CSV table of C-alpha atoms and ligand atoms in Angstrom, one decimal:
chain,number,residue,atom,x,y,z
A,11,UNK,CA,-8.8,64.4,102.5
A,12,UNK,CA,-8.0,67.3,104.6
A,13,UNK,CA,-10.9,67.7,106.8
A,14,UNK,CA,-12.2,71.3,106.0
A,15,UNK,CA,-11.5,70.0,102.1
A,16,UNK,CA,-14.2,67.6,102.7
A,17,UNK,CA,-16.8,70.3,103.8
A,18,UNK,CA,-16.1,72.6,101.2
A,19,UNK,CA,-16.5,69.4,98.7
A,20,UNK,CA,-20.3,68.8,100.1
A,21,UNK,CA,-21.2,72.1,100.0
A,22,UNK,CA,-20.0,73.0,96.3
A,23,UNK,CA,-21.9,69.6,95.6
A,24,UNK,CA,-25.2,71.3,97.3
A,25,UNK,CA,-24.7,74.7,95.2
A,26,UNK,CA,-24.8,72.6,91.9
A,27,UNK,CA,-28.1,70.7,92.9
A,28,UNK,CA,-29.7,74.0,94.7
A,29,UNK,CA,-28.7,76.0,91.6
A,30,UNK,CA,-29.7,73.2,88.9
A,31,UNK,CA,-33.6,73.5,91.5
A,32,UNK,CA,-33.9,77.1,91.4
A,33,UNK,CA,-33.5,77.5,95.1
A,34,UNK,CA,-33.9,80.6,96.6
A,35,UNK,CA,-31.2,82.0,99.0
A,36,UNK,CA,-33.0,81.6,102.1
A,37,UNK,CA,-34.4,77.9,101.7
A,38,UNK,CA,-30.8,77.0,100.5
A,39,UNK,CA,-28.9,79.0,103.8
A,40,UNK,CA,-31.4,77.0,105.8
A,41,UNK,CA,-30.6,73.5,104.0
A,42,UNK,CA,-26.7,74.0,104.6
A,43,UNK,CA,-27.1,75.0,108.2
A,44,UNK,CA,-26.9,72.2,110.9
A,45,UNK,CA,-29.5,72.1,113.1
A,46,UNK,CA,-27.6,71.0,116.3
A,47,UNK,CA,-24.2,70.5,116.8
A,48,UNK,CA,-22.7,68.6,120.4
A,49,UNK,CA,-18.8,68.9,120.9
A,50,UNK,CA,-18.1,66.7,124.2
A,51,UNK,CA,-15.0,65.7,126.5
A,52,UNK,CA,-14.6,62.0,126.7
A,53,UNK,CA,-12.2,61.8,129.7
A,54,UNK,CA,-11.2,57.8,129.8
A,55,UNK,CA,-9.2,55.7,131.9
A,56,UNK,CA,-6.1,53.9,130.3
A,57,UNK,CA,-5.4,50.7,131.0
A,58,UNK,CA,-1.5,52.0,132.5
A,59,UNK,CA,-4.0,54.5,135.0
A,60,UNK,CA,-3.3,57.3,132.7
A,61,UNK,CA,-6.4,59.7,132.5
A,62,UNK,CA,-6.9,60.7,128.3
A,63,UNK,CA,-9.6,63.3,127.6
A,64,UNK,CA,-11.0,62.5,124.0
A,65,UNK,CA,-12.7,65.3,121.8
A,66,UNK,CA,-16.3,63.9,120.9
A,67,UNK,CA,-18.7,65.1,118.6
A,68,UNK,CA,-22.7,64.9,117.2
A,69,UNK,CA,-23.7,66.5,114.2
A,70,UNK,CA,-27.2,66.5,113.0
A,71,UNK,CA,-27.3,68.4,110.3
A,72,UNK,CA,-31.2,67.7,109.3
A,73,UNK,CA,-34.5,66.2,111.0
A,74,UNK,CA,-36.9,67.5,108.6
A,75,UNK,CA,-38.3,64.3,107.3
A,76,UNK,CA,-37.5,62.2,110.9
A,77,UNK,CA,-34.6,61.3,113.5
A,78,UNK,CA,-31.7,62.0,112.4
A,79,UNK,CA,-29.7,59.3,111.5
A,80,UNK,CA,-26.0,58.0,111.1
A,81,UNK,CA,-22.5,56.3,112.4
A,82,UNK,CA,-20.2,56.8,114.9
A,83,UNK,CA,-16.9,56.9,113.5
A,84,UNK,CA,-13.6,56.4,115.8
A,85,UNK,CA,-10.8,57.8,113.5
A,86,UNK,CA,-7.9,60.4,113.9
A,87,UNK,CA,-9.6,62.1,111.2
A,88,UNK,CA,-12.5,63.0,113.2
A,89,UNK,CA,-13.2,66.9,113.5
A,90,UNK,CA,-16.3,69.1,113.4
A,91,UNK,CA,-15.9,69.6,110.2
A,92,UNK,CA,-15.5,66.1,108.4
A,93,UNK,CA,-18.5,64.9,111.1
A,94,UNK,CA,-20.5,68.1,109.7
A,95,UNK,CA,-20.1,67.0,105.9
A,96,UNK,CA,-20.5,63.5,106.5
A,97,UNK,CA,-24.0,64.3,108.8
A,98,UNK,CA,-24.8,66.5,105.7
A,99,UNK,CA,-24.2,63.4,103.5
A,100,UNK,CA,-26.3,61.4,105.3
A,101,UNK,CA,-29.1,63.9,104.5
A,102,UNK,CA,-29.1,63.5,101.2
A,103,UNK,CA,-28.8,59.6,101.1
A,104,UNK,CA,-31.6,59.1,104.1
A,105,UNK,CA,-33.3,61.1,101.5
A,106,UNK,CA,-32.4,59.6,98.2
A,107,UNK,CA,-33.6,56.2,99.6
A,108,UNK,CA,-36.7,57.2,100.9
A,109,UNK,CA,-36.5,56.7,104.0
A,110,UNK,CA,-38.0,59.1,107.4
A,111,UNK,CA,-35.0,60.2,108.4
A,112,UNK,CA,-32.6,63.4,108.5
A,113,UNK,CA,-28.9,63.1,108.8
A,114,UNK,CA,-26.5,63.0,111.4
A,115,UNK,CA,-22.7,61.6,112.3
A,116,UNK,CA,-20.7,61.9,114.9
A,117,UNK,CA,-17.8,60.2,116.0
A,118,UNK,CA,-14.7,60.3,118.4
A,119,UNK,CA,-10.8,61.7,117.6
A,120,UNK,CA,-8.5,58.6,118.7
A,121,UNK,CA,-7.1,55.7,117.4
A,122,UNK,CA,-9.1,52.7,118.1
A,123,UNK,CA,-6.2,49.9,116.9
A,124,UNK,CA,-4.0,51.2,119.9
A,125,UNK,CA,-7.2,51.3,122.0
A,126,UNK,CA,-7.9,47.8,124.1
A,127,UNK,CA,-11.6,46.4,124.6
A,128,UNK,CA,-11.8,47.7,128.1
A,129,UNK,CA,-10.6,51.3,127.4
A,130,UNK,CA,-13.0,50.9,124.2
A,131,UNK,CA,-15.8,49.8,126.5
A,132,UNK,CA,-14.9,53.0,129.0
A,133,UNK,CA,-14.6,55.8,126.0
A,134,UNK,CA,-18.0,54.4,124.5
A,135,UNK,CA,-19.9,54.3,127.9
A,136,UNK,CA,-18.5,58.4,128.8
A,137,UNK,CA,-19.5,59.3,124.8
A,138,UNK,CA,-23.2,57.9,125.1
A,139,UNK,CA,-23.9,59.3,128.3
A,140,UNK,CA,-22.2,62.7,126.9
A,141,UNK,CA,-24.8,62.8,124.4
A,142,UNK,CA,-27.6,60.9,126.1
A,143,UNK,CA,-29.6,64.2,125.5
A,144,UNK,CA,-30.0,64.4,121.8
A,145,UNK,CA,-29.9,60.5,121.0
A,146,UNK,CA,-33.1,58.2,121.1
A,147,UNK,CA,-35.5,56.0,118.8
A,148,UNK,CA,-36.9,59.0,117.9
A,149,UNK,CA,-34.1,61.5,118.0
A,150,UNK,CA,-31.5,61.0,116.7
A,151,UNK,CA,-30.0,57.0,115.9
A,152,UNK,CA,-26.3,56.5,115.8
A,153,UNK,CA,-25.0,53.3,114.0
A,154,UNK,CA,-21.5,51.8,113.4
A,155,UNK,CA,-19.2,53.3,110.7
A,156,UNK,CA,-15.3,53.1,110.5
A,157,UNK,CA,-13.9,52.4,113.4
A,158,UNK,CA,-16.9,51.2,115.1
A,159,UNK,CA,-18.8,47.4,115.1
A,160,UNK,CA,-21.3,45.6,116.4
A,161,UNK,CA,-19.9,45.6,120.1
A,162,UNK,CA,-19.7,49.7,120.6
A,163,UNK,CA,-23.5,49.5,119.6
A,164,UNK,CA,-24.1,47.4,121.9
A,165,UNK,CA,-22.6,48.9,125.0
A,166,UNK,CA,-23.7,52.8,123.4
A,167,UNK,CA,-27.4,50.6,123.6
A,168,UNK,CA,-27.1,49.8,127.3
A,169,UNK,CA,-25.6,52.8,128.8
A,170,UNK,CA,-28.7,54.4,127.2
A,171,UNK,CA,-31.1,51.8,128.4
A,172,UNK,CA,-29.2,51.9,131.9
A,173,UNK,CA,-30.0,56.2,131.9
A,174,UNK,CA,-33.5,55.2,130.9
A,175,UNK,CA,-34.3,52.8,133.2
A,176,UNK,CA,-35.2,50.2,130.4
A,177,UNK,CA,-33.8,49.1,127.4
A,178,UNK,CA,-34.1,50.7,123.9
A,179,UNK,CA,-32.7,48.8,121.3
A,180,UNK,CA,-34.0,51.2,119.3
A,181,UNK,CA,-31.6,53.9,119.9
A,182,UNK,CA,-28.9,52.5,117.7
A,183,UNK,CA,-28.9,50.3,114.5
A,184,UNK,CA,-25.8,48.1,113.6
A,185,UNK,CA,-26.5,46.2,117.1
A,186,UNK,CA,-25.0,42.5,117.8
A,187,UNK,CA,-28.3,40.4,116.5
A,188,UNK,CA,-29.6,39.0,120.1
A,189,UNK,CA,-29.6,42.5,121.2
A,190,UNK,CA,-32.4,43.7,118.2
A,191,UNK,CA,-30.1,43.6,116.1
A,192,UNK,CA,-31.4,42.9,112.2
A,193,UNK,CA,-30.2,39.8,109.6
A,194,UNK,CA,-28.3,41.3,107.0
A,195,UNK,CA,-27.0,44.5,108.5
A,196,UNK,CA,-23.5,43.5,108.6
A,197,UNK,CA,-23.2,42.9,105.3
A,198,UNK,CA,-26.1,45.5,104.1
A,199,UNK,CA,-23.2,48.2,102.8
A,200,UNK,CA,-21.6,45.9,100.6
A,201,UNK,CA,-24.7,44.4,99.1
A,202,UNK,CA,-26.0,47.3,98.4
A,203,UNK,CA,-22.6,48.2,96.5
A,204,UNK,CA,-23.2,45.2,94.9
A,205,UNK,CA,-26.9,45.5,93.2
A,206,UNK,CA,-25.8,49.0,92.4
A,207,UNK,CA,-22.6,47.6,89.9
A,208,UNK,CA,-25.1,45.1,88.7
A,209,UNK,CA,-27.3,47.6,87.9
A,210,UNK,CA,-24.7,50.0,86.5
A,211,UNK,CA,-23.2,47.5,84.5
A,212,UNK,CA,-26.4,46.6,82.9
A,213,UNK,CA,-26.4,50.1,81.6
A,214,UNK,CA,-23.2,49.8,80.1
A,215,UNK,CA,-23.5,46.8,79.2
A,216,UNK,CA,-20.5,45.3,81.0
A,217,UNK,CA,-20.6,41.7,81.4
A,218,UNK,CA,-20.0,40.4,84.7
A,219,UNK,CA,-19.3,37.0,84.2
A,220,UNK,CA,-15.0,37.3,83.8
A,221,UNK,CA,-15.4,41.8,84.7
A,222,UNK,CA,-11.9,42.5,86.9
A,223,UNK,CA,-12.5,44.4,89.7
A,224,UNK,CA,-10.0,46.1,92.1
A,225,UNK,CA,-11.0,46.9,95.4
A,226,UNK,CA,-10.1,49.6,97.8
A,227,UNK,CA,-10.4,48.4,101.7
A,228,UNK,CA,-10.5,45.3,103.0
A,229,UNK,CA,-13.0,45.7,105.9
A,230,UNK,CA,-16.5,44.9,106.5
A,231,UNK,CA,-17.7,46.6,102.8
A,232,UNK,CA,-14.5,46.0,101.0
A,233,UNK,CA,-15.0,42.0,101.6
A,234,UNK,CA,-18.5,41.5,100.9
A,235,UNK,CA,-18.8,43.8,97.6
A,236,UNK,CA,-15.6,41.3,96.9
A,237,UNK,CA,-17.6,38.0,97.8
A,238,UNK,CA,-20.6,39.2,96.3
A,239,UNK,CA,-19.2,39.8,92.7
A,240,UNK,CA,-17.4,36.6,92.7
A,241,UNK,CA,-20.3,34.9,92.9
A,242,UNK,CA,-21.5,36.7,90.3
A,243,UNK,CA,-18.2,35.4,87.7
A,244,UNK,CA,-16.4,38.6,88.3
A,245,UNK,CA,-12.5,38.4,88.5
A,246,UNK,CA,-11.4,39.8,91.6
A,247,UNK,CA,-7.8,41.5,90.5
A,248,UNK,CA,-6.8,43.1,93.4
A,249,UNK,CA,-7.4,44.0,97.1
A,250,UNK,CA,-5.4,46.7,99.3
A,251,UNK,CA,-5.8,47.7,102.9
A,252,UNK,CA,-4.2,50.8,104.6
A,253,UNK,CA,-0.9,49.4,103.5
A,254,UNK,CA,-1.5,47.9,100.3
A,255,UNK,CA,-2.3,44.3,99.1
A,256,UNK,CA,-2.5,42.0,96.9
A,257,UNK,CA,-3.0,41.7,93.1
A,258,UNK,CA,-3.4,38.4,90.3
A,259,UNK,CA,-4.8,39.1,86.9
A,260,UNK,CA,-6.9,36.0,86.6
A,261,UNK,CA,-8.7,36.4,90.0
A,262,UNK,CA,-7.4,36.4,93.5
A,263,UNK,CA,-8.5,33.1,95.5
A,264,UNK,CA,-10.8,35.2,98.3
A,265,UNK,CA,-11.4,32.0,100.3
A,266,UNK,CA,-7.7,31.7,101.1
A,267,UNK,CA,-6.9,35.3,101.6
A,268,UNK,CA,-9.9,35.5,104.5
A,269,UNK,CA,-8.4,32.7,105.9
A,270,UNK,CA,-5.0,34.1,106.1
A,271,UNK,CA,-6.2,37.5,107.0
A,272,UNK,CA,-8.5,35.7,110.0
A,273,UNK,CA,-5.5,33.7,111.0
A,274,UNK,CA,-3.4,37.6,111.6
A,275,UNK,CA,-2.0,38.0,108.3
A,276,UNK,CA,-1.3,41.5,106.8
A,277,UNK,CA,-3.3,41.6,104.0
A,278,UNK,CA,-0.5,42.7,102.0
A,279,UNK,CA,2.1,39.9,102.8
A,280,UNK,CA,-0.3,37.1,102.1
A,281,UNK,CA,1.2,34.6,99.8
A,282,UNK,CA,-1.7,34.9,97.0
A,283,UNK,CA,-0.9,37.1,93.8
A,284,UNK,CA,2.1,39.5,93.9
A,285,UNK,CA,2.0,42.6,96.2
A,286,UNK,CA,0.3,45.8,95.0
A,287,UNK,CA,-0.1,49.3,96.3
A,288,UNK,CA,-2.8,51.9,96.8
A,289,UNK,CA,-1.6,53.7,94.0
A,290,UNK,CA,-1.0,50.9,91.4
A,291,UNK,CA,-4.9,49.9,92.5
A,292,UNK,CA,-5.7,52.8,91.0
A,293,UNK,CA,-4.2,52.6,87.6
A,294,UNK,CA,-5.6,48.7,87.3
A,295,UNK,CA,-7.1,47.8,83.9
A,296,UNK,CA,-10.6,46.9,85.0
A,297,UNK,CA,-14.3,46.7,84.6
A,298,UNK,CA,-15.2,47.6,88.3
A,299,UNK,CA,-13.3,49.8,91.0
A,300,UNK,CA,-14.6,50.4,94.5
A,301,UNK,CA,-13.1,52.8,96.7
A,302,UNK,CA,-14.2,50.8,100.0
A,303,UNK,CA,-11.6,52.7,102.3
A,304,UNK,CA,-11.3,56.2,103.7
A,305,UNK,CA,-12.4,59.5,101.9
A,306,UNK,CA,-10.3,61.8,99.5
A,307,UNK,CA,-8.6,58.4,98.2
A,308,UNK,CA,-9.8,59.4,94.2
A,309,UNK,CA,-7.5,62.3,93.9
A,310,UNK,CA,-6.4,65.0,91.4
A,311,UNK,CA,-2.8,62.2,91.7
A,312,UNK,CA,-4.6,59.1,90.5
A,313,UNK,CA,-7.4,60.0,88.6
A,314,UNK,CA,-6.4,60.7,85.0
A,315,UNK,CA,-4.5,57.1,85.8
A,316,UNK,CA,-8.2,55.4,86.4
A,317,UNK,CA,-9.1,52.9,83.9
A,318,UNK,CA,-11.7,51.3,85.1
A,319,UNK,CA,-15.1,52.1,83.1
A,320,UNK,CA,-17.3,51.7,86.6
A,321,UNK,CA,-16.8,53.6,89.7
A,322,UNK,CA,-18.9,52.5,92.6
A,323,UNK,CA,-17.9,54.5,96.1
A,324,UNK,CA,-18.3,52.2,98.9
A,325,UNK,CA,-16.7,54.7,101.1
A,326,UNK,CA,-18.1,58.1,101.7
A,327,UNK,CA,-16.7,60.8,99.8
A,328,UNK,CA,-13.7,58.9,98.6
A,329,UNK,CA,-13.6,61.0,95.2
A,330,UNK,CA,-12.2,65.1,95.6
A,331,UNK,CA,-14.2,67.6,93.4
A,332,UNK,CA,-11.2,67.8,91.4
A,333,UNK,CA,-11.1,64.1,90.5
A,334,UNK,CA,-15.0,63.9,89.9
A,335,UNK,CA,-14.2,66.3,87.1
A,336,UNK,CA,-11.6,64.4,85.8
A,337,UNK,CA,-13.5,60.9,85.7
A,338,UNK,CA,-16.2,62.7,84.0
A,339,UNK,CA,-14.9,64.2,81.2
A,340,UNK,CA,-12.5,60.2,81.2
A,341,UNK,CA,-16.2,58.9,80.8
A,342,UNK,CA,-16.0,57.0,83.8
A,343,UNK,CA,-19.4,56.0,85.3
A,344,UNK,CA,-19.3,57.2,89.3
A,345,UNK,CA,-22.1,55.2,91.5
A,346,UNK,CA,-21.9,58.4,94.5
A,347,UNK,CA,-21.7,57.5,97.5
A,348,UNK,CA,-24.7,58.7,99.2
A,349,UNK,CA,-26.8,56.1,96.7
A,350,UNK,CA,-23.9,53.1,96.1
A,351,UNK,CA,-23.3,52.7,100.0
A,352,UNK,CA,-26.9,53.6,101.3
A,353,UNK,CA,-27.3,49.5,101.5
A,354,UNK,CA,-26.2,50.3,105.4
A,355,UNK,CA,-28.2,52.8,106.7
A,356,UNK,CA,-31.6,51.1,104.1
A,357,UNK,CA,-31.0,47.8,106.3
A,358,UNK,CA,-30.4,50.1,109.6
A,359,UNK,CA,-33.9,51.5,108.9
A,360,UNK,CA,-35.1,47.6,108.8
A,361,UNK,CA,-33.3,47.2,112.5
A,362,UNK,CA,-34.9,49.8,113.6
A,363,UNK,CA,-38.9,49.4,112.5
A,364,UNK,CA,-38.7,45.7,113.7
A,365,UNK,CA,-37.0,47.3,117.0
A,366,UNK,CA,-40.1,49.6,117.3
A,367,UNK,CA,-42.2,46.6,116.4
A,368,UNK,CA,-40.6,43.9,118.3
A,369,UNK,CA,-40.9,41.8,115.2
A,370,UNK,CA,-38.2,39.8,113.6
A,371,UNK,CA,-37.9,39.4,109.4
A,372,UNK,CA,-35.9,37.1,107.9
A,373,UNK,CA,-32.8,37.6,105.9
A,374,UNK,CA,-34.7,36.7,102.3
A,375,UNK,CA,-37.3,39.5,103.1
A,376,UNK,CA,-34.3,41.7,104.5
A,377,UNK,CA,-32.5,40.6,101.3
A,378,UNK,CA,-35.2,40.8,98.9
A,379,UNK,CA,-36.0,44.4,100.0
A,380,UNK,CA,-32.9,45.8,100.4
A,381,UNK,CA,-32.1,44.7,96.7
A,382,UNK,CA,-35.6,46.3,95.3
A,383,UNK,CA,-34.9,49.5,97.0
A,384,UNK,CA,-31.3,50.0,95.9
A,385,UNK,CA,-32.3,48.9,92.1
A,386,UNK,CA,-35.3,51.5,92.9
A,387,UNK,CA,-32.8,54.5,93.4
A,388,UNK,CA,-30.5,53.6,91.3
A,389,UNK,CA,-33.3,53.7,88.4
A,390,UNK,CA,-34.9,57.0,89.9
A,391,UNK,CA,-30.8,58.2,89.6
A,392,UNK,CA,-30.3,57.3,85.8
A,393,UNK,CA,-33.5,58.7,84.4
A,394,UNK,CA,-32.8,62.0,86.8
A,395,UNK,CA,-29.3,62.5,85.2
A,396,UNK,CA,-30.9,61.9,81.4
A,397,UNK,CA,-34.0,64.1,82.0
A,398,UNK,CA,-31.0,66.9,83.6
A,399,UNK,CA,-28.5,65.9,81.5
A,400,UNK,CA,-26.2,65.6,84.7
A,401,UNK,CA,-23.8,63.1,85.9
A,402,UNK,CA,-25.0,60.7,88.6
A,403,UNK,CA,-24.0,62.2,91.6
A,404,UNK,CA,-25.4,65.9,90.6
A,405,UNK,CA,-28.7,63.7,89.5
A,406,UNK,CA,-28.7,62.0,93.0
A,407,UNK,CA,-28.0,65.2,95.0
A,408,UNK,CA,-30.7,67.1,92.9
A,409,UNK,CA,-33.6,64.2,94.1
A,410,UNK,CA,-32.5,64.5,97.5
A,411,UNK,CA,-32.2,68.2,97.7
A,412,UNK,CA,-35.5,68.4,96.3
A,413,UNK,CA,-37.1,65.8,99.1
A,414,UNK,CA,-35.5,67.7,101.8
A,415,UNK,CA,-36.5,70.9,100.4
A,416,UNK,CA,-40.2,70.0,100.2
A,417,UNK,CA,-40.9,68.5,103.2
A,418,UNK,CA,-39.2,72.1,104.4
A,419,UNK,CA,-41.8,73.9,102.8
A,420,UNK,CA,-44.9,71.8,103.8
A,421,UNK,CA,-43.8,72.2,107.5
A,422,UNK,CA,-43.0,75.8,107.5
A,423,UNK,CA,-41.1,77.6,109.5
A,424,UNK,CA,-41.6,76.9,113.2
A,425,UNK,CA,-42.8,79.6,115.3
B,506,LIG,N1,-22.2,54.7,108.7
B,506,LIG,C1,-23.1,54.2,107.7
B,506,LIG,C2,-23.2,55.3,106.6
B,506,LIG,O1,-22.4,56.1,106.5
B,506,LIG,C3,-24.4,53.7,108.2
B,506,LIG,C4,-25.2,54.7,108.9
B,506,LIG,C5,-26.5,54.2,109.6
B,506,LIG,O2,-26.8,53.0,109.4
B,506,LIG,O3,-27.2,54.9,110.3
B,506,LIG,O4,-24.1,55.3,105.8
């Protein structure tokens, strides 16, 4: 999705919540606007000697009820305006979840796949100490998202702790697990797509046990949301990264296909199923689709193709407003993204109280909780979009906008 496209898509998806609340013009121009906004140069090293100057960024669009919170995302994509919708996103879904945070993103323009470790290492060190100023436990608390892992938290958490004088684990979430890092966190987003299908399915009465479900992305969500709802009997039909994949109507064998994909492979020339594009995904037969890749892939060209009955967006905004309409009036049931792939940042929240603790929970509590809090929203959604008579998303948006709204009011307006 164009990047301004994805702005204008949050905003319009605001307006219909703000409306549907009776907000009044001022409290809704102060919800849009973001609170800070830091555009930085990352000059970096190459490894041929070469010096590149990257274009960095850090939204945070809200701190009313906490630090704001949310990834980092190294992408081409990356502008001020896709890191301000996506900070704005992560608003709403800090809120929709309950938890004390406002919303942030920010992120770096480049392409990490032609990027090695070192110059990796070199960008992330020059981008942390760019916006040492506004991060911190109780600040603002970046995170990985696409582009990003375990590592670049790790080496964002000790340039911080190196400006500081001591370490903070606590300034990011997503960290490697002997750094502070939490149980669970890697595979939190995918979980939590995972207990939201259940949960939608039980509405529709979908049986999982034999459901096909095509997946979108093959990366840390896209697998686990996979692995998850095989163990739970579902078919997995089909499977596409950036360049498509691979497809077999009685289930694909997962266990082989990670091994292949481990050992190098393209995902798409592994020799399980036949070969499938992005677009054929789309037009699948099946129970369960997740869009687990980049945004704006559930467009006004594939969506009156969708046949799947379940929509669950791993990825964030990965449906355009035009599409949305379309799978609504096809009666397809969309899971929005800021409740189906909140898993990540509800398990980041974990990471971060035992950081502030110093206290270590294991991966049944993390697990346990993690499951009761996304079955918790996803309830709180459903009886939302009855009592409105809404679809999911506006239902979602109108819970959050409402949290954000009154904590606005009970703190006033500062001076
Ligand atoms: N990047 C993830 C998201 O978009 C996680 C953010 C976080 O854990 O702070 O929700």
């Amino acid at each position: 999705m164009a990047t301004a496209e994805s702005l204008r898509h949050v905003l319009t998806q605001f307006e219909v919540a703000a409306e549907r609340l009776g907000l009044d013009a001022g409290l809704r121009r102060r919800l849009l606007a973001c609170e800070r906004a830091l555009i930085v140069s990352v000059p970096t090293v190459r490894d041929d000697g070469q010096l590149q100057v990257f274009t960095g960024y850090r939204v945070q669009h809200n701190n009313t009820l906490g630090p704001a919170k949310g990834g980092v995302r190294y992408h081409p994509d990356v502008t001020l305006d896709s890191m301000t919708a996506l900070a704005m996103l992560m608003t709403w879904k800090c809120a929709l979840m309950g938890l004390p945070y406002g919303g942030a993103k920010g992120g770096i323009a480049c392409d990490p796949r032609t990027m090695s470790r070192r110059e990796l290492e070199r960008m992330t060190r020059r981008y942390t100490t760019e916006i040492f100023l506004i991060i911190g436990p109780d600040m603002d608390i970046p995170a990985p998202d696409m582009g990003t892992d375990e590592q670049i938290m790790a080496w964002m958490m000790d340039t911080y702790s190196m400006q500081r004088g001591v370490t903070v684990p606590g300034v990011v979430t997503g960290k490697p697990l002997l750094l502070g890092g939490s149980l669970g966190r890697r595979e939190a987003t995918g979980r939590g797509v995972y207990y939201v299908a259940v949960e939608a399915a039980k509405v529709l009465g979908v049986t999982l046990e034999g459901a096909r479900v095509a997946i979108q992305g093959f990366g840390n969500v896209g697998r686990t949301v996979a692995q998850q709802l095989k163990q739970e009997g579902c078919r997995i039909v089909a499977v596409t990264g950036s360049r498509g994949g691979r497809f077999q109507a009685d289930g694909l064998d997962l266990d082989r296909l990670l091994d292949y994909v481990a050992g190098g492979a393209r995902l798409e020339e592994c020799p399980i199923g036949d070969r499938i594009t992005n677009a054929e995904l789309f037009g699948l037969p099946c129970e369960i689709l997740v869009p687990a890749a980049i945004g704006g892939q559930v467009n006004e060209a594939n969506a009156d193709r969708i046949r799947a009955r379940i929509l669950v967006e791993g990825a964030n905004a990965p449906t355009t407003l035009e599409a949305d309409a379309i799978l609504r009036e096809r009666g397809v049931l969309v899971i929005p993204d800021i409740l189906a792939n909140a898993g990540g940042v509800t398990v980041s929240y974990f990471e971060w109280v035992q950081d502030l603790q110093f206290y270590f929970w294991s991966e049944r509590e993390i697990n346990l909780r993690l499951r009761e809090i996304m079955s918790q929203a996803f309830q709180r959604v459903q009886a939302a979009a009855e009592q409105h008579a809404v679809d999911l998303r506006t239902a979602a948006l109108i819970l959050s906008v409402q949290r954000v709204a009154q904590g606005h009011r009970l703190r006033g307006l500062y001076p």
